[in-house]
PDB file of C-alpha atoms in Angstrom:
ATOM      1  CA  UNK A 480      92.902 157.688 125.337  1.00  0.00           C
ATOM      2  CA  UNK A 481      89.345 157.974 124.824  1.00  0.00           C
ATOM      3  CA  UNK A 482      89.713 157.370 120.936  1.00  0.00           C
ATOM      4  CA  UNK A 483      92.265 154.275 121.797  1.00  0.00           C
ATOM      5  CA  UNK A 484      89.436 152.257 123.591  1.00  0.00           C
ATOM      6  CA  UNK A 485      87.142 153.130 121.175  1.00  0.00           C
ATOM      7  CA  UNK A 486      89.054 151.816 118.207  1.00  0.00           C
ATOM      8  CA  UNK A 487      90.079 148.672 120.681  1.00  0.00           C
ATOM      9  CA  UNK A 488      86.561 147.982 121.421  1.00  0.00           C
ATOM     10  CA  UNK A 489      85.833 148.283 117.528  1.00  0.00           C
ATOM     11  CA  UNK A 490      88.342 146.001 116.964  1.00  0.00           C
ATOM     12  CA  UNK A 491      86.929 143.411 119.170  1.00  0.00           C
ATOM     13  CA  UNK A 492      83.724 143.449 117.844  1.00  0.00           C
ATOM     14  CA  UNK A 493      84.464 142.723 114.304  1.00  0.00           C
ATOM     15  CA  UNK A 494      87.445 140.054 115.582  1.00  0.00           C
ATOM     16  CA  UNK A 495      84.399 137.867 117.068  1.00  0.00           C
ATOM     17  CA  UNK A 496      82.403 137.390 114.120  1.00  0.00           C
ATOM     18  CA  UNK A 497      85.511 136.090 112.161  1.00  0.00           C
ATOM     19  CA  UNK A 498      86.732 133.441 114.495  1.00  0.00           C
ATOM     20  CA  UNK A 499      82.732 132.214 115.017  1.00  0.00           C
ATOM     21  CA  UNK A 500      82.585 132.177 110.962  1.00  0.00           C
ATOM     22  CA  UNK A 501      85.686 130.553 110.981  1.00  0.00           C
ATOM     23  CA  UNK A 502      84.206 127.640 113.565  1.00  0.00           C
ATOM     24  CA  UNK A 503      81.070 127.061 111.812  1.00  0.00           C
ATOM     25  CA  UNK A 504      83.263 126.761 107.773  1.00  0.00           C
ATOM     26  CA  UNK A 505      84.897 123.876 109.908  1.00  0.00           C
ATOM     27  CA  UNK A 506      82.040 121.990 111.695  1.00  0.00           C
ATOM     28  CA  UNK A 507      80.637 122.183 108.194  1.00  0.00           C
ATOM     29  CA  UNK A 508      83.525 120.192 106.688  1.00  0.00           C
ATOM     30  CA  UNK A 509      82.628 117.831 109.452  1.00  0.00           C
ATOM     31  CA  UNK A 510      79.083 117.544 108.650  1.00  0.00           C
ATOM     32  CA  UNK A 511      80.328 117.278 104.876  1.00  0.00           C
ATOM     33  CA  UNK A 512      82.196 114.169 106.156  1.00  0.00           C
ATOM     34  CA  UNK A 513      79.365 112.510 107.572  1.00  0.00           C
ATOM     35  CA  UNK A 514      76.924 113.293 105.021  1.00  0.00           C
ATOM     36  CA  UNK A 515      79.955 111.844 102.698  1.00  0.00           C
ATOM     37  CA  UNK A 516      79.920 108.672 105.139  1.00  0.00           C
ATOM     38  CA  UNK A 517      76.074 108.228 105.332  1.00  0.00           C
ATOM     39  CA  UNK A 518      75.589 108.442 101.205  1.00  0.00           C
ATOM     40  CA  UNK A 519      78.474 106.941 100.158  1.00  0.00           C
ATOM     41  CA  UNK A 520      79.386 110.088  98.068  1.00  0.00           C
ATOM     42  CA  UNK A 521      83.416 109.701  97.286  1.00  0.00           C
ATOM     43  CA  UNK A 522      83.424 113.027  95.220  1.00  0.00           C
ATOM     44  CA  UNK A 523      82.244 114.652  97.866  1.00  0.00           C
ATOM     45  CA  UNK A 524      85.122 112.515 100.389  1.00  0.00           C
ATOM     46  CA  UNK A 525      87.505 113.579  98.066  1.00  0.00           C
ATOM     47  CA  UNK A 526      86.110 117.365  98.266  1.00  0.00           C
ATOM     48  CA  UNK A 527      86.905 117.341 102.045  1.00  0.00           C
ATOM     49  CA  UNK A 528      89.694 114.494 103.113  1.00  0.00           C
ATOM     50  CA  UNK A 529      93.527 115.225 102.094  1.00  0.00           C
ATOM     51  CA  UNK A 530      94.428 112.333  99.945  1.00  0.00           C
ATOM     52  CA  UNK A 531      97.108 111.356 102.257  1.00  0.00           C
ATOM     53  CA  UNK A 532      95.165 111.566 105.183  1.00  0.00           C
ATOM     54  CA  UNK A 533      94.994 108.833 108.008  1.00  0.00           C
ATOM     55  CA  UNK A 534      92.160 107.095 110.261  1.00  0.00           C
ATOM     56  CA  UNK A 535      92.279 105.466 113.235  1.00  0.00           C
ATOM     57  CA  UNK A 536      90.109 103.911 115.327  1.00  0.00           C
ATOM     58  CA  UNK A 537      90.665 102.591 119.233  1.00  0.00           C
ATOM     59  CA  UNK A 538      88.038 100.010 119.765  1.00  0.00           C
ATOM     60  CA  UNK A 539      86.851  98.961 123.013  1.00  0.00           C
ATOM     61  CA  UNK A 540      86.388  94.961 123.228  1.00  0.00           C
ATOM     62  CA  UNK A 541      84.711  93.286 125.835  1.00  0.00           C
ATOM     63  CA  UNK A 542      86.885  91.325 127.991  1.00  0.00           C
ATOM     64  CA  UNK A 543      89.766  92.003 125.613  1.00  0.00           C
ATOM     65  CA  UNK A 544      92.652  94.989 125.888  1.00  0.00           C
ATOM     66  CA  UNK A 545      92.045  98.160 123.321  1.00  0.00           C
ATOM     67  CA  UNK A 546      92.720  97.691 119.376  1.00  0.00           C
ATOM     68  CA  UNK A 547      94.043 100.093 117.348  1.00  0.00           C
ATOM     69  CA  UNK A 548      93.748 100.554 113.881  1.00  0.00           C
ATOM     70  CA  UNK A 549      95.168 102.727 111.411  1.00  0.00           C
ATOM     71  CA  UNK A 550      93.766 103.088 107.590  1.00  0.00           C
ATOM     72  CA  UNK A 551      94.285 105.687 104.849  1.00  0.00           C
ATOM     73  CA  UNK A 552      91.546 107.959 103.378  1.00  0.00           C
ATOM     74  CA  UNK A 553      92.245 106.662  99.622  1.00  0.00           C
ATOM     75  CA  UNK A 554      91.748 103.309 101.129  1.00  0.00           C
ATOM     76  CA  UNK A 555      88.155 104.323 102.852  1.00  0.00           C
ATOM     77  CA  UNK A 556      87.597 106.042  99.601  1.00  0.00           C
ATOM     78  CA  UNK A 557      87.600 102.796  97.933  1.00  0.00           C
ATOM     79  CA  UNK A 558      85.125 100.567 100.648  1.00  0.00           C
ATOM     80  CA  UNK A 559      82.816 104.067 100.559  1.00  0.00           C
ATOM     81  CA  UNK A 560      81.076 102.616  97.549  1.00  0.00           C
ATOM     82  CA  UNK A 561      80.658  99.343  98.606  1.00  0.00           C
ATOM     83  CA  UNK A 562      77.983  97.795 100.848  1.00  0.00           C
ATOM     84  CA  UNK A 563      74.664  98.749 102.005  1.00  0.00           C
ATOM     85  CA  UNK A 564      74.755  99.427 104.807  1.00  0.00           C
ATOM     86  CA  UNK A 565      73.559 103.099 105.905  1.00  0.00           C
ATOM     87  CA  UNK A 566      75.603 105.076 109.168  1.00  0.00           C
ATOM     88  CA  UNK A 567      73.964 107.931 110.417  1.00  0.00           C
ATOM     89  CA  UNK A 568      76.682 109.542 112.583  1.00  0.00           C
ATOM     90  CA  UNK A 569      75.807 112.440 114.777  1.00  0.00           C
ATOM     91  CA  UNK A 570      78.389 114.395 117.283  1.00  0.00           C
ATOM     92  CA  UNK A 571      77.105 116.701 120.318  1.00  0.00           C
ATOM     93  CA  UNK A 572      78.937 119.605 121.604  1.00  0.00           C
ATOM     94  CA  UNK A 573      81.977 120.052 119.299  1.00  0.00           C
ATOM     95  CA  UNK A 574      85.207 121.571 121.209  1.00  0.00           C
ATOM     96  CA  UNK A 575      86.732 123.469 117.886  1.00  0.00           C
ATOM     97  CA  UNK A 576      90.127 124.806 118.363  1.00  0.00           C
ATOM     98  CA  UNK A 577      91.705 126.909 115.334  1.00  0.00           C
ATOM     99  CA  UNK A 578      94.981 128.627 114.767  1.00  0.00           C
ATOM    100  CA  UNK A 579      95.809 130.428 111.523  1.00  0.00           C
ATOM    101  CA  UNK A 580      95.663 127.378 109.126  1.00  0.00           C
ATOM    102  CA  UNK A 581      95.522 124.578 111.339  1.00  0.00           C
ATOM    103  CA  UNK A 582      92.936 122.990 113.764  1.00  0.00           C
ATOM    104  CA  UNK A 583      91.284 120.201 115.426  1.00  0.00           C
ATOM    105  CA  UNK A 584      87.548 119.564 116.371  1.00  0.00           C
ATOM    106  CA  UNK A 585      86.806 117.257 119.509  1.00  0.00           C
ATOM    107  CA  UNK A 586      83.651 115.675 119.997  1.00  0.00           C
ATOM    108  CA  UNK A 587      81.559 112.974 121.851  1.00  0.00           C
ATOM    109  CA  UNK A 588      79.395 110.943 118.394  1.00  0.00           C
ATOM    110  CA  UNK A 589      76.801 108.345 118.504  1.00  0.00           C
ATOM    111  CA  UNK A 590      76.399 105.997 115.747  1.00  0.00           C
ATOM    112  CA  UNK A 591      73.270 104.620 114.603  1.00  0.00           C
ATOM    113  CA  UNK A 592      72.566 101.665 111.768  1.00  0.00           C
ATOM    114  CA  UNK A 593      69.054 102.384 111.448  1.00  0.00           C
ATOM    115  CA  UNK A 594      67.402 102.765 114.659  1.00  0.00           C
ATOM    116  CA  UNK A 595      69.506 100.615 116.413  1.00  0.00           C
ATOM    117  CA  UNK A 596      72.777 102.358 118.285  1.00  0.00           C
ATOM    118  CA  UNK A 597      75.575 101.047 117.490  1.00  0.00           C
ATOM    119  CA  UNK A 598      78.471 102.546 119.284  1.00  0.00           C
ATOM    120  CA  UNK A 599      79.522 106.044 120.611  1.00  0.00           C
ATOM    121  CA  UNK A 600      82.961 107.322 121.508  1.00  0.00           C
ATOM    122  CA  UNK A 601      84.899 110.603 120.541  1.00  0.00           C
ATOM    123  CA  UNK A 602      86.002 111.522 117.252  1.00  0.00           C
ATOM    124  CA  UNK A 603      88.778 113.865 116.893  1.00  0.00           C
ATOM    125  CA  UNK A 604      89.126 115.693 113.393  1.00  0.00           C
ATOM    126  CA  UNK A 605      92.199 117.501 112.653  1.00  0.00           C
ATOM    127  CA  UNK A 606      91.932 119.567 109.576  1.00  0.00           C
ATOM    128  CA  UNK A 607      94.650 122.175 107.535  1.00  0.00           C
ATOM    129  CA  UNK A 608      93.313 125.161 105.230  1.00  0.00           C
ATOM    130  CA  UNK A 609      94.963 124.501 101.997  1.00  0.00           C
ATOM    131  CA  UNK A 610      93.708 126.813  98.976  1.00  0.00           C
ATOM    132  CA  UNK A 611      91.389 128.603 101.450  1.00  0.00           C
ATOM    133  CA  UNK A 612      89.501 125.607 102.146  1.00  0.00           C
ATOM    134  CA  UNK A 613      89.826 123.361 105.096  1.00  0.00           C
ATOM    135  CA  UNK A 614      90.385 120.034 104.299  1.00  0.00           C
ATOM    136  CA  UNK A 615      90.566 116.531 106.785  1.00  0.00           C
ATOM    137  CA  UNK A 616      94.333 115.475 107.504  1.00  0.00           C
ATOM    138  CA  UNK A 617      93.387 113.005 110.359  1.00  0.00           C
ATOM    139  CA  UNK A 618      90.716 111.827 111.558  1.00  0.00           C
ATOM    140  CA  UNK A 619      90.888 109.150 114.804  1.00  0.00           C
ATOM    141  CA  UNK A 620      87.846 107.747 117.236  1.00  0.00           C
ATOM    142  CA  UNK A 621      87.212 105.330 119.494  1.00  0.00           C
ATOM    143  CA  UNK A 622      84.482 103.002 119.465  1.00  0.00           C
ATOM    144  CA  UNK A 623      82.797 102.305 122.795  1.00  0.00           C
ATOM    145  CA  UNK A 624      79.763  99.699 122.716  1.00  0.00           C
ATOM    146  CA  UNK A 625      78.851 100.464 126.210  1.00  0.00           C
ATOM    147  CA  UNK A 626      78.492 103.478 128.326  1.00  0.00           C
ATOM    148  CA  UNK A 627      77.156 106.109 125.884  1.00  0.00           C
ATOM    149  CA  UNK A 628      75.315 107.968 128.776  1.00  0.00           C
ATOM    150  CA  UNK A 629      78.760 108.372 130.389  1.00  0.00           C
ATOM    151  CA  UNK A 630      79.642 110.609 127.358  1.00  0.00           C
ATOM    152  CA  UNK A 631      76.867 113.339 128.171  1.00  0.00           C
ATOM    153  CA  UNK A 632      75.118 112.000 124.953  1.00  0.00           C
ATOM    154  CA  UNK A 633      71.442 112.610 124.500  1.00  0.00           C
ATOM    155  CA  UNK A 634      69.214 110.127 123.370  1.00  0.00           C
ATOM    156  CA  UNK A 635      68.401 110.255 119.389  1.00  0.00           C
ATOM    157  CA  UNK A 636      65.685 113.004 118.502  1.00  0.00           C
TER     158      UNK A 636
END
């Protein structure tokens, strides 16, 4: 019995590390996407996003019921070399959920255009491992122009 809780505990151990490695390999496809988003870099968008994979947005308007949009990844692929514009999005305390090949990553963001905020929300990422990689499927938001402090966020460092 003695060796049977040994080899349990054992087991445990080395189970941790895997699932905190697996995490971290898919907040860094998230930070790939921003990075991807704040220099315009469509190889490296096409590196992470599935090419069939969908965005939406649910925008908060003043005055004005919710809006809901819905656009493709080729088609952000295309407007991701045009403009000047520079987004410097940053999440805080990622909720990352995995199973086998399959998971989602939940997230309060702030975006800033410069040093002026623009809008916070939550993004929600859901991603697939295809070829040992994980890739983007979906990706949705909302976009809140108010009440960023409500969110938990911290103020830019």
């Amino acid at each position: 019995m003695k060796k049977f809780i040994a080899l349990m505990a054992m087991l445990l151990v080395f189970a941790i590390p895997a699932k905190a490695d697996e995490k971290e390999d898919i907040l860094g496809v998230i930070n790939q996407f921003f990075k991807a988003q704040k220099d315009r870099d469509a190889e490296l968008w096409q590196e992470i996003m599935l090419p069939d994979g969908v965005i939406m947005s649910h925008r908060e308007r003043e005055g004005a019921p919710w809006v809901l949009t819905t656009r493709t990844a080729a088609g952000d692929l295309e407007r991701l070399g045009t403009g000047d514009v520079v987004i410097d999005e940053i999440i805080y305390d990622p909720t990352v959920l995995v199973h086998k090949t399959i998971a989602t990553v939940w997230a309060p963001y702030v975006i800033y255009v410069g040093e002026r905020l623009l809008h916070c929300g939550i993004d929600n990422f859901h991603l697939f491992k295809v070829d040992g990689k994980w890739k983007i499927s979906h990706f949705a938001y909302t976009t809140e122009p108010e009440g960023c402090e409500g969110l938990g966020l911290p103020p830019r460092e």
